[in-house]
PDB file of C-alpha atoms in Angstrom:
ATOM      1  CA  ASP N   1      -4.949  15.723 -10.835  1.00  0.00           C
ATOM      2  CA  GLY N   2      -3.430  12.268 -10.574  1.00  0.00           C
ATOM      3  CA  GLY N   3      -3.208  10.672  -7.199  1.00  0.00           C
ATOM      4  CA  ILE N   4      -4.482   8.222  -4.626  1.00  0.00           C
ATOM      5  CA  THR N   5      -7.691   8.769  -2.715  1.00  0.00           C
ATOM      6  CA  GLN N   6      -8.793   6.966   0.409  1.00  0.00           C
ATOM      7  CA  SER N   7     -12.187   7.109   2.003  1.00  0.00           C
ATOM      8  CA  PRO N   8     -13.460   7.684   4.521  1.00  0.00           C
ATOM      9  CA  LYS N   9     -10.907   9.782   6.380  1.00  0.00           C
ATOM     10  CA  TYR N  10     -12.294   8.682   9.736  1.00  0.00           C
ATOM     11  CA  LEU N  11     -14.191   5.459  10.378  1.00  0.00           C
ATOM     12  CA  PHE N  12     -15.810   4.145  13.516  1.00  0.00           C
ATOM     13  CA  ARG N  13     -16.736   0.515  13.930  1.00  0.00           C
ATOM     14  CA  LYS N  14     -18.499  -1.463  16.566  1.00  0.00           C
ATOM     15  CA  GLU N  15     -16.911  -4.656  17.721  1.00  0.00           C
ATOM     16  CA  GLY N  16     -17.932  -7.625  15.599  1.00  0.00           C
ATOM     17  CA  GLN N  17     -18.581  -5.588  12.454  1.00  0.00           C
ATOM     18  CA  ASN N  18     -16.748  -5.831   9.168  1.00  0.00           C
ATOM     19  CA  VAL N  19     -15.758  -2.557   7.530  1.00  0.00           C
ATOM     20  CA  THR N  20     -14.315  -1.785   4.109  1.00  0.00           C
ATOM     21  CA  LEU N  21     -11.752   0.923   3.442  1.00  0.00           C
ATOM     22  CA  SER N  22     -11.610   2.359  -0.041  1.00  0.00           C
ATOM     23  CA  CYS N  23      -8.451   3.044  -2.055  1.00  0.00           C
ATOM     24  CA  GLU N  24      -8.580   4.420  -5.590  1.00  0.00           C
ATOM     25  CA  GLN N  25      -5.759   5.611  -7.845  1.00  0.00           C
ATOM     26  CA  ASN N  26      -5.767   7.254 -11.261  1.00  0.00           C
ATOM     27  CA  LEU N  27      -2.036   6.974 -11.819  1.00  0.00           C
ATOM     28  CA  ASN N  28      -2.344   3.880 -14.015  1.00  0.00           C
ATOM     29  CA  HIS N  29      -0.189   1.989 -11.518  1.00  0.00           C
ATOM     30  CA  ASP N  30      -0.120  -1.782 -11.604  1.00  0.00           C
ATOM     31  CA  ALA N  31       0.917  -2.452  -8.003  1.00  0.00           C
ATOM     32  CA  MET N  32      -0.993  -1.404  -4.891  1.00  0.00           C
ATOM     33  CA  TYR N  33      -0.355  -1.871  -1.175  1.00  0.00           C
ATOM     34  CA  TRP N  34      -2.085  -1.620   2.186  1.00  0.00           C
ATOM     35  CA  TYR N  35      -0.158  -0.669   5.327  1.00  0.00           C
ATOM     36  CA  ARG N  36      -1.168  -0.402   8.953  1.00  0.00           C
ATOM     37  CA  GLN N  37       0.349   2.167  11.315  1.00  0.00           C
ATOM     38  CA  ASP N  38      -0.079   2.043  15.087  1.00  0.00           C
ATOM     39  CA  PRO N  39       0.593   5.178  17.185  1.00  0.00           C
ATOM     40  CA  GLY N  40       4.267   6.093  17.346  1.00  0.00           C
ATOM     41  CA  GLN N  41       5.296   3.231  15.102  1.00  0.00           C
ATOM     42  CA  GLY N  42       6.314   2.556  11.540  1.00  0.00           C
ATOM     43  CA  LEU N  43       4.220   1.044   8.761  1.00  0.00           C
ATOM     44  CA  ARG N  44       3.577  -2.672   8.430  1.00  0.00           C
ATOM     45  CA  LEU N  45       2.437  -4.343   5.229  1.00  0.00           C
ATOM     46  CA  ILE N  46      -0.980  -6.015   5.261  1.00  0.00           C
ATOM     47  CA  TYR N  47      -1.568  -7.017   1.621  1.00  0.00           C
ATOM     48  CA  TYR N  48      -0.285  -6.094  -1.788  1.00  0.00           C
ATOM     49  CA  SER N  49      -1.354  -6.634  -5.363  1.00  0.00           C
ATOM     50  CA  GLN N  50       0.930  -6.637  -8.370  1.00  0.00           C
ATOM     51  CA  ILE N  51      -1.770  -6.937 -11.030  1.00  0.00           C
ATOM     52  CA  VAL N  52      -5.519  -7.141 -11.336  1.00  0.00           C
ATOM     53  CA  ASN N  53      -7.112 -10.251  -9.851  1.00  0.00           C
ATOM     54  CA  ASP N  54      -3.962 -11.125  -7.933  1.00  0.00           C
ATOM     55  CA  PHE N  55      -2.887 -10.255  -4.394  1.00  0.00           C
ATOM     56  CA  GLN N  56      -0.445 -11.509  -1.779  1.00  0.00           C
ATOM     57  CA  LYS N  57      -0.351 -11.485   2.010  1.00  0.00           C
ATOM     58  CA  GLY N  58       2.042  -9.188   3.760  1.00  0.00           C
ATOM     59  CA  ASP N  59       3.424  -9.429   7.278  1.00  0.00           C
ATOM     60  CA  ILE N  60       0.146  -8.916   9.164  1.00  0.00           C
ATOM     61  CA  ALA N  61      -2.656 -10.214   6.906  1.00  0.00           C
ATOM     62  CA  GLU N  62      -4.641 -12.063   9.581  1.00  0.00           C
ATOM     63  CA  GLY N  63      -8.102 -10.568  10.042  1.00  0.00           C
ATOM     64  CA  TYR N  64      -7.990  -8.628   6.767  1.00  0.00           C
ATOM     65  CA  SER N  65      -9.143  -9.339   3.227  1.00  0.00           C
ATOM     66  CA  VAL N  66      -8.718  -7.532  -0.096  1.00  0.00           C
ATOM     67  CA  SER N  67      -9.880  -7.686  -3.686  1.00  0.00           C
ATOM     68  CA  ARG N  68      -8.456  -6.305  -6.920  1.00  0.00           C
ATOM     69  CA  GLU N  69     -11.171  -6.460  -9.552  1.00  0.00           C
ATOM     70  CA  LYS N  70     -10.109  -3.230 -11.243  1.00  0.00           C
ATOM     71  CA  LYS N  71      -6.668  -1.748 -11.793  1.00  0.00           C
ATOM     72  CA  GLU N  72      -7.544   1.507 -10.073  1.00  0.00           C
ATOM     73  CA  SER N  73      -9.214   0.059  -6.979  1.00  0.00           C
ATOM     74  CA  PHE N  74      -7.861  -1.981  -4.055  1.00  0.00           C
ATOM     75  CA  PRO N  75     -10.372  -2.072  -1.163  1.00  0.00           C
ATOM     76  CA  LEU N  76      -9.414  -3.452   2.239  1.00  0.00           C
ATOM     77  CA  THR N  77     -11.934  -5.186   4.488  1.00  0.00           C
ATOM     78  CA  VAL N  78     -11.216  -5.305   8.193  1.00  0.00           C
ATOM     79  CA  THR N  79     -13.086  -8.331   9.486  1.00  0.00           C
ATOM     80  CA  SER N  80     -14.322  -9.156  12.953  1.00  0.00           C
ATOM     81  CA  ALA N  81     -11.454 -11.619  13.178  1.00  0.00           C
ATOM     82  CA  GLN N  82      -8.981  -8.738  13.484  1.00  0.00           C
ATOM     83  CA  LYS N  83      -8.523  -8.497  17.250  1.00  0.00           C
ATOM     84  CA  ASN N  84      -7.147  -4.989  17.477  1.00  0.00           C
ATOM     85  CA  PRO N  85      -8.159  -3.062  14.372  1.00  0.00           C
ATOM     86  CA  THR N  86      -7.876   0.492  15.749  1.00  0.00           C
ATOM     87  CA  ALA N  87      -5.083   2.033  13.682  1.00  0.00           C
ATOM     88  CA  PHE N  88      -4.202   4.328  10.808  1.00  0.00           C
ATOM     89  CA  TYR N  89      -4.413   2.623   7.398  1.00  0.00           C
ATOM     90  CA  LEU N  90      -2.425   3.806   4.409  1.00  0.00           C
ATOM     91  CA  CYS N  91      -2.775   2.731   0.805  1.00  0.00           C
ATOM     92  CA  ALA N  92       0.091   3.083  -1.669  1.00  0.00           C
ATOM     93  CA  SER N  93       0.796   2.362  -5.302  1.00  0.00           C
ATOM     94  CA  ILE N  94       3.719   2.136  -7.696  1.00  0.00           C
ATOM     95  CA  LEU N  95       3.956   1.887 -11.467  1.00  0.00           C
ATOM     96  CA  THR N  96       4.933  -1.772 -11.461  1.00  0.00           C
ATOM     97  CA  ALA N  97       6.079  -4.263  -8.873  1.00  0.00           C
ATOM     98  CA  THR N  98       9.574  -4.118 -10.356  1.00  0.00           C
ATOM     99  CA  SER N  99       9.802  -0.353 -10.726  1.00  0.00           C
ATOM    100  CA  THR N 100      12.655   1.480  -9.027  1.00  0.00           C
ATOM    101  CA  ASP N 101      10.371   4.442  -8.410  1.00  0.00           C
ATOM    102  CA  THR N 102       9.041   5.348  -4.988  1.00  0.00           C
ATOM    103  CA  GLN N 103       5.676   4.241  -3.688  1.00  0.00           C
ATOM    104  CA  TYR N 104       3.046   6.979  -3.631  1.00  0.00           C
ATOM    105  CA  PHE N 105       0.743   7.123  -0.642  1.00  0.00           C
ATOM    106  CA  GLY N 106      -2.860   8.119  -0.110  1.00  0.00           C
ATOM    107  CA  PRO N 107      -3.959  10.391   2.755  1.00  0.00           C
ATOM    108  CA  GLY N 108      -4.966   7.474   5.005  1.00  0.00           C
ATOM    109  CA  THR N 109      -8.023   6.290   6.925  1.00  0.00           C
ATOM    110  CA  ARG N 110      -8.133   6.377  10.705  1.00  0.00           C
ATOM    111  CA  LEU N 111     -10.186   3.460  12.019  1.00  0.00           C
ATOM    112  CA  THR N 112     -11.465   3.395  15.586  1.00  0.00           C
ATOM    113  CA  VAL N 113     -13.284   0.467  17.154  1.00  0.00           C
ATOM    114  CA  LEU N 114     -15.838   1.533  19.728  1.00  0.00           C
TER     115      LEU N 114
ATOM    116  CA  ALA S   1      15.194 -10.815   6.594  1.00  0.00           C
ATOM    117  CA  GLN S   2      15.337  -7.065   6.170  1.00  0.00           C
ATOM    118  CA  LYS S   3      15.449  -4.699   9.100  1.00  0.00           C
ATOM    119  CA  ILE S   4      15.514  -0.925   9.506  1.00  0.00           C
ATOM    120  CA  THR S   5      16.504   0.698  12.803  1.00  0.00           C
ATOM    121  CA  GLN S   6      15.952   4.296  13.791  1.00  0.00           C
ATOM    122  CA  THR S   7      17.415   4.814  17.244  1.00  0.00           C
ATOM    123  CA  GLN S   8      16.212   8.374  17.888  1.00  0.00           C
ATOM    124  CA  PRO S   9      12.550   8.410  18.986  1.00  0.00           C
ATOM    125  CA  GLY S  10      12.544  12.208  19.189  1.00  0.00           C
ATOM    126  CA  MET S  11      14.843  15.109  18.403  1.00  0.00           C
ATOM    127  CA  PHE S  12      14.867  18.860  18.809  1.00  0.00           C
ATOM    128  CA  VAL S  13      16.624  21.266  16.478  1.00  0.00           C
ATOM    129  CA  GLN S  14      16.820  25.034  16.459  1.00  0.00           C
ATOM    130  CA  GLU S  15      15.317  26.758  13.464  1.00  0.00           C
ATOM    131  CA  LYS S  16      17.868  27.406  10.693  1.00  0.00           C
ATOM    132  CA  GLU S  17      20.278  24.792  12.023  1.00  0.00           C
ATOM    133  CA  ALA S  18      21.107  21.440  10.397  1.00  0.00           C
ATOM    134  CA  VAL S  19      20.001  18.119  11.853  1.00  0.00           C
ATOM    135  CA  THR S  20      20.896  14.488  11.171  1.00  0.00           C
ATOM    136  CA  LEU S  21      18.392  11.668  11.567  1.00  0.00           C
ATOM    137  CA  ASP S  22      19.944   8.236  11.927  1.00  0.00           C
ATOM    138  CA  CYS S  23      19.012   5.089  10.043  1.00  0.00           C
ATOM    139  CA  THR S  24      20.780   1.737   9.976  1.00  0.00           C
ATOM    140  CA  TYR S  25      19.693  -1.225   7.933  1.00  0.00           C
ATOM    141  CA  ASP S  26      20.351  -4.901   7.614  1.00  0.00           C
ATOM    142  CA  THR S  27      20.012  -6.990   4.493  1.00  0.00           C
ATOM    143  CA  SER S  28      21.939  -9.721   2.751  1.00  0.00           C
ATOM    144  CA  ASP S  29      20.684  -8.620  -0.667  1.00  0.00           C
ATOM    145  CA  PRO S  30      23.391  -6.718  -2.629  1.00  0.00           C
ATOM    146  CA  SER S  31      20.755  -4.710  -4.504  1.00  0.00           C
ATOM    147  CA  TYR S  32      18.498  -2.480  -2.460  1.00  0.00           C
ATOM    148  CA  GLY S  33      17.070   1.000  -2.240  1.00  0.00           C
ATOM    149  CA  LEU S  34      16.742   3.294   0.741  1.00  0.00           C
ATOM    150  CA  PHE S  35      13.975   5.880   1.136  1.00  0.00           C
ATOM    151  CA  TRP S  36      13.130   8.652   3.539  1.00  0.00           C
ATOM    152  CA  TYR S  37       9.545   9.790   4.081  1.00  0.00           C
ATOM    153  CA  LYS S  38       8.117  12.669   6.079  1.00  0.00           C
ATOM    154  CA  GLN S  39       4.806  12.264   7.891  1.00  0.00           C
ATOM    155  CA  PRO S  40       3.247  15.489   9.222  1.00  0.00           C
ATOM    156  CA  SER S  41       0.452  15.394  11.775  1.00  0.00           C
ATOM    157  CA  SER S  42      -2.096  15.078   8.946  1.00  0.00           C
ATOM    158  CA  GLY S  43      -0.825  11.544   8.369  1.00  0.00           C
ATOM    159  CA  GLU S  44       0.159  11.647   4.716  1.00  0.00           C
ATOM    160  CA  MET S  45       3.482  10.088   3.763  1.00  0.00           C
ATOM    161  CA  ILE S  46       5.645  12.457   1.726  1.00  0.00           C
ATOM    162  CA  PHE S  47       8.587  11.039  -0.196  1.00  0.00           C
ATOM    163  CA  LEU S  48      11.798  12.999   0.427  1.00  0.00           C
ATOM    164  CA  ILE S  49      14.819  11.225  -1.006  1.00  0.00           C
ATOM    165  CA  TYR S  50      16.071   7.940  -2.449  1.00  0.00           C
ATOM    166  CA  GLN S  51      19.476   6.208  -2.480  1.00  0.00           C
ATOM    167  CA  GLY S  52      20.249   3.074  -4.487  1.00  0.00           C
ATOM    168  CA  SER S  53      22.801   0.608  -3.181  1.00  0.00           C
ATOM    169  CA  TYR S  54      24.935   0.972  -6.299  1.00  0.00           C
ATOM    170  CA  ASP S  55      24.771   4.738  -6.466  1.00  0.00           C
ATOM    171  CA  GLN S  56      28.265   6.192  -6.278  1.00  0.00           C
ATOM    172  CA  GLN S  57      27.253   9.568  -4.904  1.00  0.00           C
ATOM    173  CA  ASN S  58      25.116  10.522  -1.939  1.00  0.00           C
ATOM    174  CA  ALA S  59      21.625  11.610  -2.943  1.00  0.00           C
ATOM    175  CA  THR S  60      20.558  15.227  -2.512  1.00  0.00           C
ATOM    176  CA  GLU S  61      17.162  16.900  -2.929  1.00  0.00           C
ATOM    177  CA  GLY S  62      17.073  20.561  -2.034  1.00  0.00           C
ATOM    178  CA  ARG S  63      17.632  20.872   1.717  1.00  0.00           C
ATOM    179  CA  TYR S  64      17.691  17.086   2.119  1.00  0.00           C
ATOM    180  CA  SER S  65      20.769  14.950   1.678  1.00  0.00           C
ATOM    181  CA  LEU S  66      21.463  11.352   2.458  1.00  0.00           C
ATOM    182  CA  ASN S  67      24.716  10.378   4.134  1.00  0.00           C
ATOM    183  CA  PHE S  68      25.098   6.864   2.744  1.00  0.00           C
ATOM    184  CA  GLN S  69      27.813   4.737   4.352  1.00  0.00           C
ATOM    185  CA  LYS S  70      27.471   1.334   2.757  1.00  0.00           C
ATOM    186  CA  ALA S  71      30.124  -0.479   4.808  1.00  0.00           C
ATOM    187  CA  ARG S  72      28.470   0.666   8.024  1.00  0.00           C
ATOM    188  CA  LYS S  73      24.979  -0.005   6.607  1.00  0.00           C
ATOM    189  CA  SER S  74      23.772   3.448   7.486  1.00  0.00           C
ATOM    190  CA  ALA S  75      21.686   5.945   5.533  1.00  0.00           C
ATOM    191  CA  ASN S  76      21.303   9.058   7.643  1.00  0.00           C
ATOM    192  CA  LEU S  77      19.099  11.945   6.529  1.00  0.00           C
ATOM    193  CA  VAL S  78      20.557  15.423   6.832  1.00  0.00           C
ATOM    194  CA  ILE S  79      18.191  18.391   6.798  1.00  0.00           C
ATOM    195  CA  SER S  80      19.932  21.715   6.352  1.00  0.00           C
ATOM    196  CA  ALA S  81      18.561  25.074   7.474  1.00  0.00           C
ATOM    197  CA  SER S  82      15.648  23.602   9.449  1.00  0.00           C
ATOM    198  CA  GLN S  83      12.274  25.278   9.140  1.00  0.00           C
ATOM    199  CA  LEU S  84       9.275  25.162  11.472  1.00  0.00           C
ATOM    200  CA  GLY S  85       7.416  23.204   8.801  1.00  0.00           C
ATOM    201  CA  ASP S  86       9.977  20.415   9.100  1.00  0.00           C
ATOM    202  CA  SER S  87       8.430  19.365  12.410  1.00  0.00           C
ATOM    203  CA  ALA S  88       7.049  15.886  11.676  1.00  0.00           C
ATOM    204  CA  MET S  89       7.730  12.170  11.922  1.00  0.00           C
ATOM    205  CA  TYR S  90      10.456  10.893   9.623  1.00  0.00           C
ATOM    206  CA  PHE S  91      10.657   7.311   8.428  1.00  0.00           C
ATOM    207  CA  CYS S  92      13.497   5.429   6.827  1.00  0.00           C
ATOM    208  CA  ALA S  93      12.487   2.529   4.568  1.00  0.00           C
ATOM    209  CA  MET S  94      14.247  -0.110   2.500  1.00  0.00           C
ATOM    210  CA  ARG S  95      13.312  -2.013  -0.606  1.00  0.00           C
ATOM    211  CA  THR S  96      15.285  -5.076  -1.533  1.00  0.00           C
ATOM    212  CA  ASN S  97      15.186  -7.020  -4.746  1.00  0.00           C
ATOM    213  CA  ASN S  98      12.065  -8.824  -3.647  1.00  0.00           C
ATOM    214  CA  ALA S  99       8.985  -9.794  -5.554  1.00  0.00           C
ATOM    215  CA  GLY S 100       6.307  -7.213  -5.076  1.00  0.00           C
ATOM    216  CA  ASN S 101       8.500  -4.168  -4.469  1.00  0.00           C
ATOM    217  CA  MET S 102       7.697  -4.183  -0.774  1.00  0.00           C
ATOM    218  CA  LEU S 103       9.061  -1.633   1.666  1.00  0.00           C
ATOM    219  CA  THR S 104      10.311  -2.321   5.192  1.00  0.00           C
ATOM    220  CA  PHE S 105       9.963   0.682   7.510  1.00  0.00           C
ATOM    221  CA  GLY S 106      11.821   1.794  10.609  1.00  0.00           C
ATOM    222  CA  GLY S 107      10.028   2.959  13.722  1.00  0.00           C
ATOM    223  CA  GLY S 108      10.447   6.628  12.908  1.00  0.00           C
ATOM    224  CA  THR S 109      11.951   9.745  14.499  1.00  0.00           C
ATOM    225  CA  ARG S 110       9.864  12.675  15.646  1.00  0.00           C
ATOM    226  CA  LEU S 111      11.608  15.928  14.776  1.00  0.00           C
ATOM    227  CA  MET S 112      10.611  19.130  16.529  1.00  0.00           C
ATOM    228  CA  VAL S 113      11.962  22.440  15.251  1.00  0.00           C
ATOM    229  CA  LYS S 114      12.230  25.203  17.848  1.00  0.00           C
ATOM    230  CA  PRO S 115      11.751  28.855  16.831  1.00  0.00           C
TER     231      PRO S 115
END
């Protein structure tokens, strides 16, 4: 089945640690996105990538980093510089950055800082 | 700058009745798209319906329809014949003609269907 997978589903981190969230898609989509969702709120864009080896900052990129070495993979690293990282993280993809199609979302990773 | 506003934090509806979830938007771009997503307690985002700014007719998808009033900049979601499984968060989102195909989301409305 084609789709987007995110792992792990739940992640616990100690303060001061970096953690990496995985996002993989087999939809052959060019563009991929990372969103953050805080409780009771909408989604905010962290980073996006339109093609391999290229990515752009979104609205709340501080304290996060990404890479796009392969078309199907767009991992997100939450660094120790992110002051309040506890949140729900959603990855999405779309065929191309100019497509009129909808974005397709993964199941999300819930990150908790202990 | 783009903005999406959902003014109803929570709503109740009786099973089998219709409900309208409000969404207003603000953009200066003449070309844009409006989306509605459903987010159940599991957290996944499920695409429901799409309306393009140049579409002449209101979008419909099964029990979902979009009441698009361009002059008022509103794109309300109408769910007919509510079911218990409709209980979830609902998000309105907008995509303008921007590089990167980014979405701007509203704050969401929690819908609770009563049996």
